[in-house]
Amino acid sequence: MRGLAVALERLADHFRRTEDLGWMYGQGSVIAGLTDDSDLDLILIWADEAPTAATLPAPSTITRHGQLALEHGRMDGYDVDLMHVPRRTFDCWMSELEQGDGWSGTAWPLPIHVAAGLAESKLLLDPTGLGAEHRARAQTPAESLVANVRRHLDTAAPGFIKELYRAAERDNRWLHASLAVELHKLVYTAWFLSEGHYPPFPKYLPQWYDRFGMSPEIQHLESTYWATSDPAEATAVLESLVTAVLDHRSV
């Protein structure tokens, strides 16, 4: 990982001389040590507005997405992806989570995934200590968020299970798959929060299960669910998975 350390130091040294940059961190599968074959993902928090011109010390492209700016380039053998975020936007994301929100819907990026990335991140620049403060807070999910998601799962699951059994009876596999994905996403979110972690993107789930020491019993149910092809049997396993997650509390 010598090459990674050199690349990160070079980037940190470059942005250290940038005005109005509050703090900066690296996240994602490479930074977390899950793989060495992926992009470098960097988050830059700006005191005011996100930049409109490219910032990397190498050829790159930058595009605006609302208040955010996304930049992509290549340095030291790595594809580098930067997300430029105004401080007020980042603070709003964290506030949403503390109020029990920021975990559902189609908005991008979801605050809950931002917090997951921050919790396992590497601070690269943090002159005022604000980044370390945010990172420390991200180590434990907000109690209001945990309670809200678990309450939502408890309330919504019976309706989902009823409709899943109906879809299975009618052999409507498309509807069954759609409903199952929606419920499973809720189960997944509640499970990670109950284990004391913000849920990461699902790309490396087995590695995250191991790293966080998550419940072997729930992992077994998850494996059983994915190995079951019959919709009715899969619904029964998913129902057991819901119950296990609601009964589980390690924080």
Tab-separated table of C-alpha atoms in Angstrom:
chain	number	residue	atom	x	y	z
A	1	MET	CA	0.000	0.000	0.000
A	2	ARG	CA	3.053	2.234	-0.345
A	3	GLY	CA	1.703	3.634	-3.610
A	4	LEU	CA	-1.582	4.541	-1.948
A	5	ALA	CA	0.141	6.398	0.870
A	6	VAL	CA	2.239	8.375	-1.613
A	7	ALA	CA	-0.804	9.280	-3.707
A	8	LEU	CA	-2.779	10.433	-0.665
A	9	GLU	CA	0.115	12.488	0.666
A	10	ARG	CA	0.581	14.147	-2.705
A	11	LEU	CA	-3.104	15.035	-2.829
A	12	ALA	CA	-3.098	16.312	0.739
A	13	ASP	CA	-0.032	18.447	0.040
A	14	HIS	CA	-1.690	19.924	-3.040
A	15	PHE	CA	-4.944	20.826	-1.295
A	16	ARG	CA	-3.159	22.067	1.836
A	17	ARG	CA	-2.375	25.238	-0.113
A	18	THR	CA	-5.979	25.713	-1.256
A	19	GLU	CA	-7.942	28.607	0.205
A	20	ASP	CA	-11.431	28.088	1.634
A	21	LEU	CA	-11.030	24.297	2.010
A	22	GLY	CA	-12.260	23.386	5.482
A	23	TRP	CA	-11.290	19.720	5.658
A	24	MET	CA	-10.848	16.658	3.479
A	25	TYR	CA	-11.106	12.906	3.902
A	26	GLY	CA	-10.746	9.713	1.897
A	27	GLN	CA	-13.336	6.951	1.979
A	28	GLY	CA	-14.410	3.852	0.082
A	29	SER	CA	-13.123	0.351	-0.496
A	30	VAL	CA	-9.480	1.251	-1.204
A	31	ILE	CA	-9.159	3.568	1.810
A	32	ALA	CA	-10.915	1.004	4.025
A	33	GLY	CA	-8.558	-1.737	2.846
A	34	LEU	CA	-11.254	-3.908	1.282
A	35	THR	CA	-9.645	-3.919	-2.169
A	36	ASP	CA	-6.776	-2.338	-4.060
A	37	ASP	CA	-8.624	-2.366	-7.365
A	38	SER	CA	-10.977	0.614	-7.259
A	39	ASP	CA	-11.072	4.403	-7.439
A	40	LEU	CA	-9.801	6.743	-4.745
A	41	ASP	CA	-12.837	8.505	-3.302
A	42	LEU	CA	-12.140	11.869	-1.661
A	43	ILE	CA	-14.610	14.229	0.008
A	44	LEU	CA	-13.669	17.901	0.269
A	45	ILE	CA	-15.667	20.180	2.577
A	46	TRP	CA	-15.536	23.841	1.546
A	47	ALA	CA	-16.162	26.810	3.803
A	48	ASP	CA	-18.443	28.386	1.225
A	49	GLU	CA	-19.364	27.211	-2.283
A	50	ALA	CA	-18.031	24.154	-4.099
A	51	PRO	CA	-15.532	25.043	-6.838
A	52	THR	CA	-16.651	25.404	-10.431
A	53	ALA	CA	-13.225	24.761	-12.001
A	54	ALA	CA	-11.070	21.629	-11.816
A	55	THR	CA	-8.881	21.399	-8.711
A	56	LEU	CA	-6.701	18.290	-9.176
A	57	PRO	CA	-3.000	18.716	-10.059
A	58	ALA	CA	-3.641	16.548	-13.124
A	59	PRO	CA	-6.100	16.619	-16.029
A	60	SER	CA	-9.641	16.224	-14.716
A	61	THR	CA	-13.279	16.997	-15.451
A	62	ILE	CA	-15.715	18.641	-13.053
A	63	THR	CA	-19.507	18.735	-13.173
A	64	ARG	CA	-22.068	20.417	-10.947
A	65	HIS	CA	-24.866	18.522	-9.196
A	66	GLY	CA	-26.910	21.106	-7.369
A	67	GLN	CA	-24.751	22.460	-4.543
A	68	LEU	CA	-22.165	19.716	-5.094
A	69	ALA	CA	-19.394	19.361	-7.649
A	70	LEU	CA	-18.020	16.014	-8.829
A	71	GLU	CA	-14.519	15.826	-10.242
A	72	HIS	CA	-12.757	12.903	-11.904
A	73	GLY	CA	-9.107	12.541	-12.914
A	74	ARG	CA	-6.165	10.167	-12.760
A	75	MET	CA	-3.046	10.471	-10.605
A	76	ASP	CA	-0.216	8.140	-9.618
A	77	GLY	CA	-1.926	5.171	-11.269
A	78	TYR	CA	-5.277	5.750	-9.538
A	79	ASP	CA	-8.594	6.949	-10.869
A	80	VAL	CA	-9.492	9.738	-8.442
A	81	ASP	CA	-13.083	10.784	-7.707
A	82	LEU	CA	-13.649	13.974	-5.724
A	83	MET	CA	-16.928	15.176	-4.276
A	84	HIS	CA	-16.826	18.866	-3.379
A	85	VAL	CA	-19.359	19.764	-0.677
A	86	PRO	CA	-20.203	23.157	0.885
A	87	ARG	CA	-19.905	23.006	4.652
A	88	ARG	CA	-23.530	24.033	5.187
A	89	THR	CA	-24.675	21.123	2.983
A	90	PHE	CA	-22.565	18.622	4.908
A	91	ASP	CA	-23.793	20.008	8.228
A	92	CYS	CA	-27.393	19.610	7.013
A	93	TRP	CA	-26.748	15.949	6.170
A	94	MET	CA	-25.450	15.261	9.669
A	95	SER	CA	-28.326	17.195	11.253
A	96	GLU	CA	-30.856	15.115	9.310
A	97	LEU	CA	-29.409	11.932	10.788
A	98	GLU	CA	-29.462	13.296	14.324
A	99	GLN	CA	-33.144	14.100	13.828
A	100	GLY	CA	-33.878	10.543	12.693
A	101	ASP	CA	-34.042	11.277	8.966
A	102	GLY	CA	-31.667	11.028	5.999
A	103	TRP	CA	-31.962	7.248	5.521
A	104	SER	CA	-34.680	6.742	2.899
A	105	GLY	CA	-35.768	8.011	-0.482
A	106	THR	CA	-33.977	8.503	-3.780
A	107	ALA	CA	-31.912	11.590	-2.976
A	108	TRP	CA	-28.206	11.331	-3.736
A	109	PRO	CA	-26.119	11.099	-1.723
A	110	LEU	CA	-28.161	9.769	1.173
A	111	PRO	CA	-26.847	11.229	4.449
A	112	ILE	CA	-26.821	7.759	6.043
A	113	HIS	CA	-24.295	6.528	3.458
A	114	VAL	CA	-22.266	9.720	3.846
A	115	ALA	CA	-21.997	8.961	7.564
A	116	ALA	CA	-21.024	5.335	6.863
A	117	GLY	CA	-18.190	6.479	4.617
A	118	LEU	CA	-17.040	9.077	7.123
A	119	ALA	CA	-16.999	6.577	9.997
A	120	GLU	CA	-14.468	4.364	8.158
A	121	SER	CA	-12.594	7.232	6.508
A	122	LYS	CA	-9.061	8.583	6.664
A	123	LEU	CA	-8.762	12.280	7.471
A	124	LEU	CA	-6.311	13.864	5.038
A	125	LEU	CA	-6.624	17.545	5.981
A	126	ASP	CA	-8.260	18.902	9.103
A	127	PRO	CA	-6.653	22.165	10.264
A	128	THR	CA	-9.473	23.154	12.648
A	129	GLY	CA	-10.349	19.701	13.990
A	130	LEU	CA	-13.888	19.892	12.618
A	131	GLY	CA	-13.372	16.769	10.525
A	132	ALA	CA	-12.239	14.750	13.542
A	133	GLU	CA	-15.285	15.967	15.452
A	134	HIS	CA	-17.670	14.843	12.711
A	135	ARG	CA	-15.839	11.538	12.308
A	136	ALA	CA	-16.048	10.822	16.029
A	137	ARG	CA	-19.791	11.471	16.012
A	138	ALA	CA	-20.219	9.121	13.028
A	139	GLN	CA	-18.800	6.169	14.978
A	140	THR	CA	-22.172	5.645	16.681
A	141	PRO	CA	-25.509	6.131	14.899
A	142	ALA	CA	-27.812	8.767	16.333
A	143	GLU	CA	-30.282	7.209	18.784
A	144	SER	CA	-33.240	8.948	17.148
A	145	LEU	CA	-32.258	7.446	13.793
A	146	VAL	CA	-31.930	3.908	15.182
A	147	ALA	CA	-35.317	4.183	16.884
A	148	ASN	CA	-37.016	5.676	13.824
A	149	VAL	CA	-35.785	3.008	11.407
A	150	ARG	CA	-36.614	0.137	13.774
A	151	ARG	CA	-40.078	1.594	14.363
A	152	HIS	CA	-40.604	1.915	10.618
A	153	LEU	CA	-39.558	-1.700	10.058
A	154	ASP	CA	-41.844	-2.935	12.830
A	155	THR	CA	-44.789	-1.013	11.371
A	156	ALA	CA	-44.215	-1.692	7.676
A	157	ALA	CA	-43.110	-5.344	7.743
A	158	PRO	CA	-46.548	-6.998	8.292
A	159	GLY	CA	-47.995	-5.274	5.229
A	160	PHE	CA	-44.978	-6.202	3.130
A	161	ILE	CA	-45.103	-9.844	4.239
A	162	LYS	CA	-48.835	-10.083	3.496
A	163	GLU	CA	-48.347	-8.735	-0.032
A	164	LEU	CA	-45.312	-10.948	-0.598
A	165	TYR	CA	-47.319	-14.081	0.235
A	166	ARG	CA	-50.082	-12.905	-2.097
A	167	ALA	CA	-47.611	-12.338	-4.920
A	168	ALA	CA	-46.135	-15.790	-4.305
A	169	GLU	CA	-49.578	-17.412	-4.433
A	170	ARG	CA	-50.304	-15.725	-7.764
A	171	ASP	CA	-46.848	-16.569	-9.102
A	172	ASN	CA	-46.261	-12.857	-9.711
A	173	ARG	CA	-42.500	-13.062	-9.426
A	174	TRP	CA	-41.790	-9.545	-10.661
A	175	LEU	CA	-43.999	-8.008	-7.970
A	176	HIS	CA	-42.564	-10.374	-5.377
A	177	ALA	CA	-38.997	-9.410	-6.261
A	178	SER	CA	-39.808	-5.685	-6.174
A	179	LEU	CA	-41.478	-5.869	-2.765
A	180	ALA	CA	-38.756	-8.116	-1.371
A	181	VAL	CA	-35.997	-5.716	-2.405
A	182	GLU	CA	-37.805	-2.811	-0.764
A	183	LEU	CA	-38.331	-4.686	2.493
A	184	HIS	CA	-34.833	-6.161	2.473
A	185	LYS	CA	-33.328	-2.683	2.128
A	186	LEU	CA	-35.234	-1.631	5.243
A	187	VAL	CA	-34.102	-4.784	7.074
A	188	TYR	CA	-30.501	-4.160	6.039
A	189	THR	CA	-30.623	-0.556	7.271
A	190	ALA	CA	-32.171	-1.499	10.618
A	191	TRP	CA	-29.714	-4.371	11.120
A	192	PHE	CA	-26.578	-2.268	10.661
A	193	LEU	CA	-27.963	0.478	12.890
A	194	SER	CA	-28.841	-2.073	15.576
A	195	GLU	CA	-25.268	-3.363	15.391
A	196	GLY	CA	-24.021	0.186	16.034
A	197	HIS	CA	-22.976	1.136	12.502
A	198	TYR	CA	-24.283	3.318	9.713
A	199	PRO	CA	-25.004	0.997	6.757
A	200	PRO	CA	-22.388	1.153	3.989
A	201	PHE	CA	-23.036	0.666	0.299
A	202	PRO	CA	-23.748	-3.058	-0.234
A	203	LYS	CA	-20.888	-3.758	-2.637
A	204	TYR	CA	-18.685	-5.451	-0.011
A	205	LEU	CA	-21.272	-6.718	2.457
A	206	PRO	CA	-19.521	-9.975	3.472
A	207	GLN	CA	-16.363	-8.038	4.337
A	208	TRP	CA	-18.339	-5.517	6.386
A	209	TYR	CA	-20.130	-8.321	8.245
A	210	ASP	CA	-16.736	-9.733	9.228
A	211	ARG	CA	-15.169	-6.394	10.080
A	212	PHE	CA	-18.050	-5.328	12.306
A	213	GLY	CA	-18.546	-8.775	13.862
A	214	MET	CA	-22.227	-8.773	12.973
A	215	SER	CA	-24.696	-11.363	14.243
A	216	PRO	CA	-23.881	-14.842	12.833
A	217	GLU	CA	-27.512	-15.896	13.267
A	218	ILE	CA	-28.778	-13.041	11.083
A	219	GLN	CA	-26.026	-13.675	8.564
A	220	HIS	CA	-27.196	-17.286	8.331
A	221	LEU	CA	-30.776	-16.176	7.705
A	222	GLU	CA	-29.550	-13.811	5.011
A	223	SER	CA	-27.637	-16.595	3.296
A	224	THR	CA	-30.672	-18.861	3.515
A	225	TYR	CA	-32.860	-16.177	1.956
A	226	TRP	CA	-30.591	-15.685	-1.039
A	227	ALA	CA	-30.269	-19.451	-1.536
A	228	THR	CA	-34.061	-19.927	-1.627
A	229	SER	CA	-35.652	-19.801	-5.073
A	230	ASP	CA	-39.292	-20.513	-4.164
A	231	PRO	CA	-41.100	-17.180	-3.519
A	232	ALA	CA	-43.267	-18.494	-0.688
A	233	GLU	CA	-40.298	-20.081	1.090
A	234	ALA	CA	-38.259	-16.932	0.535
A	235	THR	CA	-41.051	-14.869	2.100
A	236	ALA	CA	-41.032	-17.089	5.183
A	237	VAL	CA	-37.278	-16.635	5.558
A	238	LEU	CA	-37.588	-12.885	5.059
A	239	GLU	CA	-40.265	-12.804	7.750
A	240	SER	CA	-37.863	-14.602	10.109
A	241	LEU	CA	-35.142	-12.135	9.131
A	242	VAL	CA	-37.382	-9.204	10.074
A	243	THR	CA	-38.121	-10.780	13.458
A	244	ALA	CA	-34.440	-11.502	14.118
A	245	VAL	CA	-33.402	-7.941	13.330
A	246	LEU	CA	-36.148	-6.442	15.500
A	247	ASP	CA	-35.195	-8.774	18.356
A	248	HIS	CA	-31.483	-8.022	17.973
A	249	ARG	CA	-29.911	-5.125	19.804
A	250	SER	CA	-26.163	-4.911	20.371
A	251	VAL	CA	-25.873	-1.165	21.069
